[in-house]
CSV table of C-alpha atoms in Angstrom, one decimal:
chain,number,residue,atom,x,y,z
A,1,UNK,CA,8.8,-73.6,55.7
A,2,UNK,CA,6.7,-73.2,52.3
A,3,UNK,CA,8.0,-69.5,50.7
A,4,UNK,CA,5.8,-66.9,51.6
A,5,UNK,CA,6.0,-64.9,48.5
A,6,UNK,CA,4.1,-68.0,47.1
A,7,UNK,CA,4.7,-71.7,45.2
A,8,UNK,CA,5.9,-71.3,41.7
A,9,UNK,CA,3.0,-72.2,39.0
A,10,UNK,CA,3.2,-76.0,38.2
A,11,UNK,CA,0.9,-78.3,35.6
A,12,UNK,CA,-2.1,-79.6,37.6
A,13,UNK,CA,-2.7,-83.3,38.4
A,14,UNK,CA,-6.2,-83.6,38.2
A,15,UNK,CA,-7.9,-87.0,37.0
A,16,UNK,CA,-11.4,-86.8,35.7
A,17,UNK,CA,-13.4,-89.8,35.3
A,18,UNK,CA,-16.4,-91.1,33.2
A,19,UNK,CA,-19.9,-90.1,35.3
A,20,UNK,CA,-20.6,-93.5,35.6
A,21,UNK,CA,-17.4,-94.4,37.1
A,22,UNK,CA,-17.4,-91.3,39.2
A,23,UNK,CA,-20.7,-92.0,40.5
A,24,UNK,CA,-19.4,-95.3,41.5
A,25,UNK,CA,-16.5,-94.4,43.2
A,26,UNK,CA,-18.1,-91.7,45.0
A,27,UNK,CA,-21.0,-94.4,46.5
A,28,UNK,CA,-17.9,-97.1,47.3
A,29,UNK,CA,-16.5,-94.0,49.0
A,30,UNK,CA,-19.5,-93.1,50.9
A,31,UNK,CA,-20.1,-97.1,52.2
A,32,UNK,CA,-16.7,-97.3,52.9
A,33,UNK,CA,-16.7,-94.3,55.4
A,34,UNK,CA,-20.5,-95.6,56.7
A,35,UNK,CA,-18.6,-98.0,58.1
A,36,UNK,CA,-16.0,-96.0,60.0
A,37,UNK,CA,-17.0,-95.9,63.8
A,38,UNK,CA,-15.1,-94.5,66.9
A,39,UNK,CA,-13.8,-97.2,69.1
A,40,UNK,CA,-12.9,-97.7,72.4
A,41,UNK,CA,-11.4,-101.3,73.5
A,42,UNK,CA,-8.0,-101.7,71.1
A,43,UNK,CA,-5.8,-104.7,70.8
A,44,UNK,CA,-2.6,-104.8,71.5
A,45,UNK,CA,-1.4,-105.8,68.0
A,46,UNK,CA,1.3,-103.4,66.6
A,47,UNK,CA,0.2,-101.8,63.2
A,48,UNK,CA,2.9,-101.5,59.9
A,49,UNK,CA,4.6,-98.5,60.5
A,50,UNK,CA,4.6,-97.7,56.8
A,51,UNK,CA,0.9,-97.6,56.7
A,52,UNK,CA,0.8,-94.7,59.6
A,53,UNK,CA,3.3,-93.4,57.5
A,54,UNK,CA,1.3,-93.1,54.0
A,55,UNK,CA,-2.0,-91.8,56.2
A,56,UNK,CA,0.5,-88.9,57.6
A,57,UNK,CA,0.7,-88.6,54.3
A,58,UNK,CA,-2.4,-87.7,53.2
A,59,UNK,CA,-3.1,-86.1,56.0
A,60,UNK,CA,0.1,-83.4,55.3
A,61,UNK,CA,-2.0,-82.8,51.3
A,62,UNK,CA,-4.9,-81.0,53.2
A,63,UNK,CA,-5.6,-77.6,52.2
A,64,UNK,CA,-4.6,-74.4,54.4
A,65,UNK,CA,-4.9,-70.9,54.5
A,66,UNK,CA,-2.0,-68.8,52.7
A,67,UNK,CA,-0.1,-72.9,52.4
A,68,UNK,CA,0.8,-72.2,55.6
A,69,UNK,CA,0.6,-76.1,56.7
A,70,UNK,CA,0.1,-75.1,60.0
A,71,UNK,CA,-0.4,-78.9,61.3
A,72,UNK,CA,2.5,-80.8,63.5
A,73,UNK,CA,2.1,-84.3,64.2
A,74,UNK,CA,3.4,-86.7,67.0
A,75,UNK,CA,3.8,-90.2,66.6
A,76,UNK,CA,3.9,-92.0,70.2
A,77,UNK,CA,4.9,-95.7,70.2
A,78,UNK,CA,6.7,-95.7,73.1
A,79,UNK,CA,4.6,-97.6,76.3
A,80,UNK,CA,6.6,-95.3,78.7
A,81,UNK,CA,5.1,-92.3,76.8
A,82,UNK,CA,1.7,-93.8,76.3
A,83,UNK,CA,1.4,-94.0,80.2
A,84,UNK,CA,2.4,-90.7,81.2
A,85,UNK,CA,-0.3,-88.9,78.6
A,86,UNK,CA,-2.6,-91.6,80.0
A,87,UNK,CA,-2.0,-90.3,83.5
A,88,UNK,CA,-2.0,-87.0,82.6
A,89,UNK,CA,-5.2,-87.2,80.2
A,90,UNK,CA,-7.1,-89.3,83.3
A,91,UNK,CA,-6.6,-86.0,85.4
A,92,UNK,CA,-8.4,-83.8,83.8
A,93,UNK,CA,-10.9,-86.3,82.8
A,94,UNK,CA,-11.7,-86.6,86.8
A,95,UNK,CA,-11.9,-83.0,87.1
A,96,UNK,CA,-14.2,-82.8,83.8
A,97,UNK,CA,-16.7,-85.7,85.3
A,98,UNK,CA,-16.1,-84.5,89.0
A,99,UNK,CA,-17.3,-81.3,88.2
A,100,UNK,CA,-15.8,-79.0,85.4
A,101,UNK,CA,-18.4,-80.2,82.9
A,102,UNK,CA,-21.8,-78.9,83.0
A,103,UNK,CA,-24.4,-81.4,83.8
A,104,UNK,CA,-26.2,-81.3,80.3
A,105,UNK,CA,-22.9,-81.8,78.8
A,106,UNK,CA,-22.8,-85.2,81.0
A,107,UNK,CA,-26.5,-86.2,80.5
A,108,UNK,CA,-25.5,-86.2,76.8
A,109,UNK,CA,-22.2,-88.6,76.9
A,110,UNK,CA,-24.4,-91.1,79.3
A,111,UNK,CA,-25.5,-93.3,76.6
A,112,UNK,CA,-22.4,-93.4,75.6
A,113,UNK,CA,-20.6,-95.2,79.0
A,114,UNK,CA,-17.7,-92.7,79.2
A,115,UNK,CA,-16.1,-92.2,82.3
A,116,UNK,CA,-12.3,-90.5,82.8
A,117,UNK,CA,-10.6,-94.0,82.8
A,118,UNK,CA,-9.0,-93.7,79.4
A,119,UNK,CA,-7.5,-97.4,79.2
A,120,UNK,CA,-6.8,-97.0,75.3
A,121,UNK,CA,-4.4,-94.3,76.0
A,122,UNK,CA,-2.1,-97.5,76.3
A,123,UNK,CA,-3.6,-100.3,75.1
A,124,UNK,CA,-3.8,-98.8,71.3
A,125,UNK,CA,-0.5,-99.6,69.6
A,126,UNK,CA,-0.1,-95.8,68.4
A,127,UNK,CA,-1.2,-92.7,69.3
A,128,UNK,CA,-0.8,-89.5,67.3
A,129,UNK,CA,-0.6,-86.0,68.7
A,130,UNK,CA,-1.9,-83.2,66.5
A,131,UNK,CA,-1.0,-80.2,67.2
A,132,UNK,CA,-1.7,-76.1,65.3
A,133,UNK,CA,1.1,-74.1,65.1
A,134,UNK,CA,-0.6,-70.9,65.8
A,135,UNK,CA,2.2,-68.8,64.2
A,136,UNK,CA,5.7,-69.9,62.3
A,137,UNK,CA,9.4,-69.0,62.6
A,138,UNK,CA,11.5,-66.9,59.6
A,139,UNK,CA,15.2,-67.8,59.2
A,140,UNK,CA,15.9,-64.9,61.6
A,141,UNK,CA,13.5,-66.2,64.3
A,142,UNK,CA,11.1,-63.5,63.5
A,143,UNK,CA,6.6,-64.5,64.1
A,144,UNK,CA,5.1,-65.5,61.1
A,145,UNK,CA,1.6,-65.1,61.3
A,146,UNK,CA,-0.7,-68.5,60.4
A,147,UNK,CA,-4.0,-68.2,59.0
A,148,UNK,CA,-6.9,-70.4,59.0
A,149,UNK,CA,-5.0,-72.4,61.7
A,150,UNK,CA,-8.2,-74.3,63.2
A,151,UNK,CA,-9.8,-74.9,60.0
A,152,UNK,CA,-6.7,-75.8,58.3
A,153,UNK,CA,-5.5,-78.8,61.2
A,154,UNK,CA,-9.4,-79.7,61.1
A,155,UNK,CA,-9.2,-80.8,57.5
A,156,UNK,CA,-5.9,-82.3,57.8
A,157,UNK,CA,-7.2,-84.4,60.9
A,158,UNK,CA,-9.8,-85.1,59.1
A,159,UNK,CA,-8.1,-86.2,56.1
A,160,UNK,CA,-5.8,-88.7,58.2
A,161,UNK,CA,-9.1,-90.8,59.9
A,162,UNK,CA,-9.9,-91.2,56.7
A,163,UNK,CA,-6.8,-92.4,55.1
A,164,UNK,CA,-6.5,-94.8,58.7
A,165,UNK,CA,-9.8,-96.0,58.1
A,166,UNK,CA,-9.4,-96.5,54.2
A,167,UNK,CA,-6.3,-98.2,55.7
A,168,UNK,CA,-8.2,-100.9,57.9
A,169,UNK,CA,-7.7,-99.2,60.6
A,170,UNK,CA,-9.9,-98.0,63.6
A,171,UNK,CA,-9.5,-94.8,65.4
A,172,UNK,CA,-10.8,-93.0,68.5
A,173,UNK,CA,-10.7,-88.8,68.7
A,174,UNK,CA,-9.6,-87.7,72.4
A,175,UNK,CA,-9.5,-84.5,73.6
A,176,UNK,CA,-9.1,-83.8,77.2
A,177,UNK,CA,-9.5,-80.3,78.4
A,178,UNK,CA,-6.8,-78.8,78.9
A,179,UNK,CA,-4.7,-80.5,76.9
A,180,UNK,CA,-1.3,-78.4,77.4
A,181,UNK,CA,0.5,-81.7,79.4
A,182,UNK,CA,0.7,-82.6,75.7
A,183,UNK,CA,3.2,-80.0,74.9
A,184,UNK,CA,5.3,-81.1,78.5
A,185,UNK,CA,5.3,-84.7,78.0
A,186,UNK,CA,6.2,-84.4,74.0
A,187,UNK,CA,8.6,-81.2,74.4
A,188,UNK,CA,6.6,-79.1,72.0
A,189,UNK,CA,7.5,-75.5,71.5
A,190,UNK,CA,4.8,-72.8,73.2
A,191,UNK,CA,3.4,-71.9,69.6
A,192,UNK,CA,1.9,-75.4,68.9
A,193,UNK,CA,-1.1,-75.5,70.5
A,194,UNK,CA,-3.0,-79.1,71.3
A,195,UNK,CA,-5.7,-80.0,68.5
A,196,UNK,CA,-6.8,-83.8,69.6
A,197,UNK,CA,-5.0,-86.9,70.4
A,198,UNK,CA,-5.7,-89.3,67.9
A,199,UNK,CA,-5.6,-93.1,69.1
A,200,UNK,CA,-4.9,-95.6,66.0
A,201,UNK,CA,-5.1,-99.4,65.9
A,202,UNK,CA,-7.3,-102.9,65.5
A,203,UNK,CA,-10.4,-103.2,67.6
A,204,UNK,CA,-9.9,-105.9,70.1
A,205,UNK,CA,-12.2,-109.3,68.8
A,206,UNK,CA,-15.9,-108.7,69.8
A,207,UNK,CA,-15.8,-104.8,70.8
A,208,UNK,CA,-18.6,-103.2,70.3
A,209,UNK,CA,-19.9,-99.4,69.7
A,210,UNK,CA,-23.0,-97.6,70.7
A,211,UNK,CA,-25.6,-97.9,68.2
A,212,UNK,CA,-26.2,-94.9,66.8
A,213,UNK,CA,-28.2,-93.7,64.3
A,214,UNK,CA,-26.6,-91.0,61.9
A,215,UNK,CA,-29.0,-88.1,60.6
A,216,UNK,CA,-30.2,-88.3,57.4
A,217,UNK,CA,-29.0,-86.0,54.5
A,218,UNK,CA,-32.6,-84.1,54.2
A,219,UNK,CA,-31.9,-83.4,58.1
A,220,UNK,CA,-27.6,-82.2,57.1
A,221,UNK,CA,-28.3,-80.4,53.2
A,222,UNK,CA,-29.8,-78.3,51.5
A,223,UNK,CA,-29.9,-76.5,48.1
A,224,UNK,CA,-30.2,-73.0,47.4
């Protein structure tokens, strides 16, 4: 539990590079993530453990409000596991395209093909809970209060599809609604709340993904 009255001052570890070489590495950056798409059909291959590891990682150096690290993460190997939260998730996907969605919500995933059989829930080799502890416990079991939980997990999830993907990796975000059979199948405590479930592995030879067409920057920023 980081100490609330604050981190002691350290030196900071900050590299700064030529402009030319940081204009390169920030375009070899950008390509690189170009390329990362969501995927759907996984192989069956297991992945290096050490490299979901080193991605956790990264993922654990996000920012957060007050260095509350509000962030908990699962990591689900087992097949016996994989098919209960693929039961479970299947659920409330029938209830979400039997009816709990609005219909414009459903026009807009139809070009997509999705439907609530969720196959990669136990095909992938790993999937990876992430959860946001919406308040911490003190040595006498007192609340602490979290801040900035949402935006803190969202950087951190954010920061570990990344590190995957730099990885070689491919990932899939899936988030059922509700998504509390999370906490009962993986014995989390009540404060954690479900974030996503983050499905981690090698596309299966010849899978394919929608093809999109991402908006271009003129449409995304501006300067002011």
């Amino acid at each position: 539990m980081p100490d609330p009255a604050g981190p002691r001052m350290t030196d900071l570890d900050f590299r700064e590079f030529p402009p030319e070489e940081m204009q390169d590495r920030a375009r070899r950056f950008a390509g690189e993530m170009k390329r990362r798409r969501t995927v759907r059909d996984f192989a069956e291959r297991p992945v290096p453990e050490g490299v979901i590891t080193a991605a956790l990682r990264a993922a654990a150096s996000a920012p957060s409000g007050a260095n509350r690290q509000p962030w908990r993460f699962v990591v689900v190997r087992d097949p016996a596991v994989k098919a209960r939260l693929r039961a479970a998730a299947e659920e409330e996907e029938r209830a979400f395209y039997g009816g709990r969605a609005p219909p414009e919500w459903l026009r807009a995933l139809e070009p997509f093909g999705t439907d609530a059989n969720k196959p990669f829930l136990t095909e992938a080799p790993v999937l990876i809970a992430i959860f946001l502890e919406r308040y911490g416990r003190g040595a006498e079991g007192e609340r602490i209060r979290n801040y900035y939980v949402t935006e803190s997990v969202g950087i951190a999830a954010g920061f570990l599809i990344a590190a995957l993907h730099h990885a070689g990796l491919a990932t899939l975000t899936h988030t059922p609604s509700p998504m509390r059979f999370l906490n009962q199948i993986l014995d989390r405590p009540a404060n954690e709340v479900p974030f996503l479930l983050l499905v981690v592995g090698y596309p299966k030879p010849g899978a394919q993904v929608p093809d999109i067409r991402r908006f271009p920057l003129s449409a995304v920023v501006s300067e002011a």
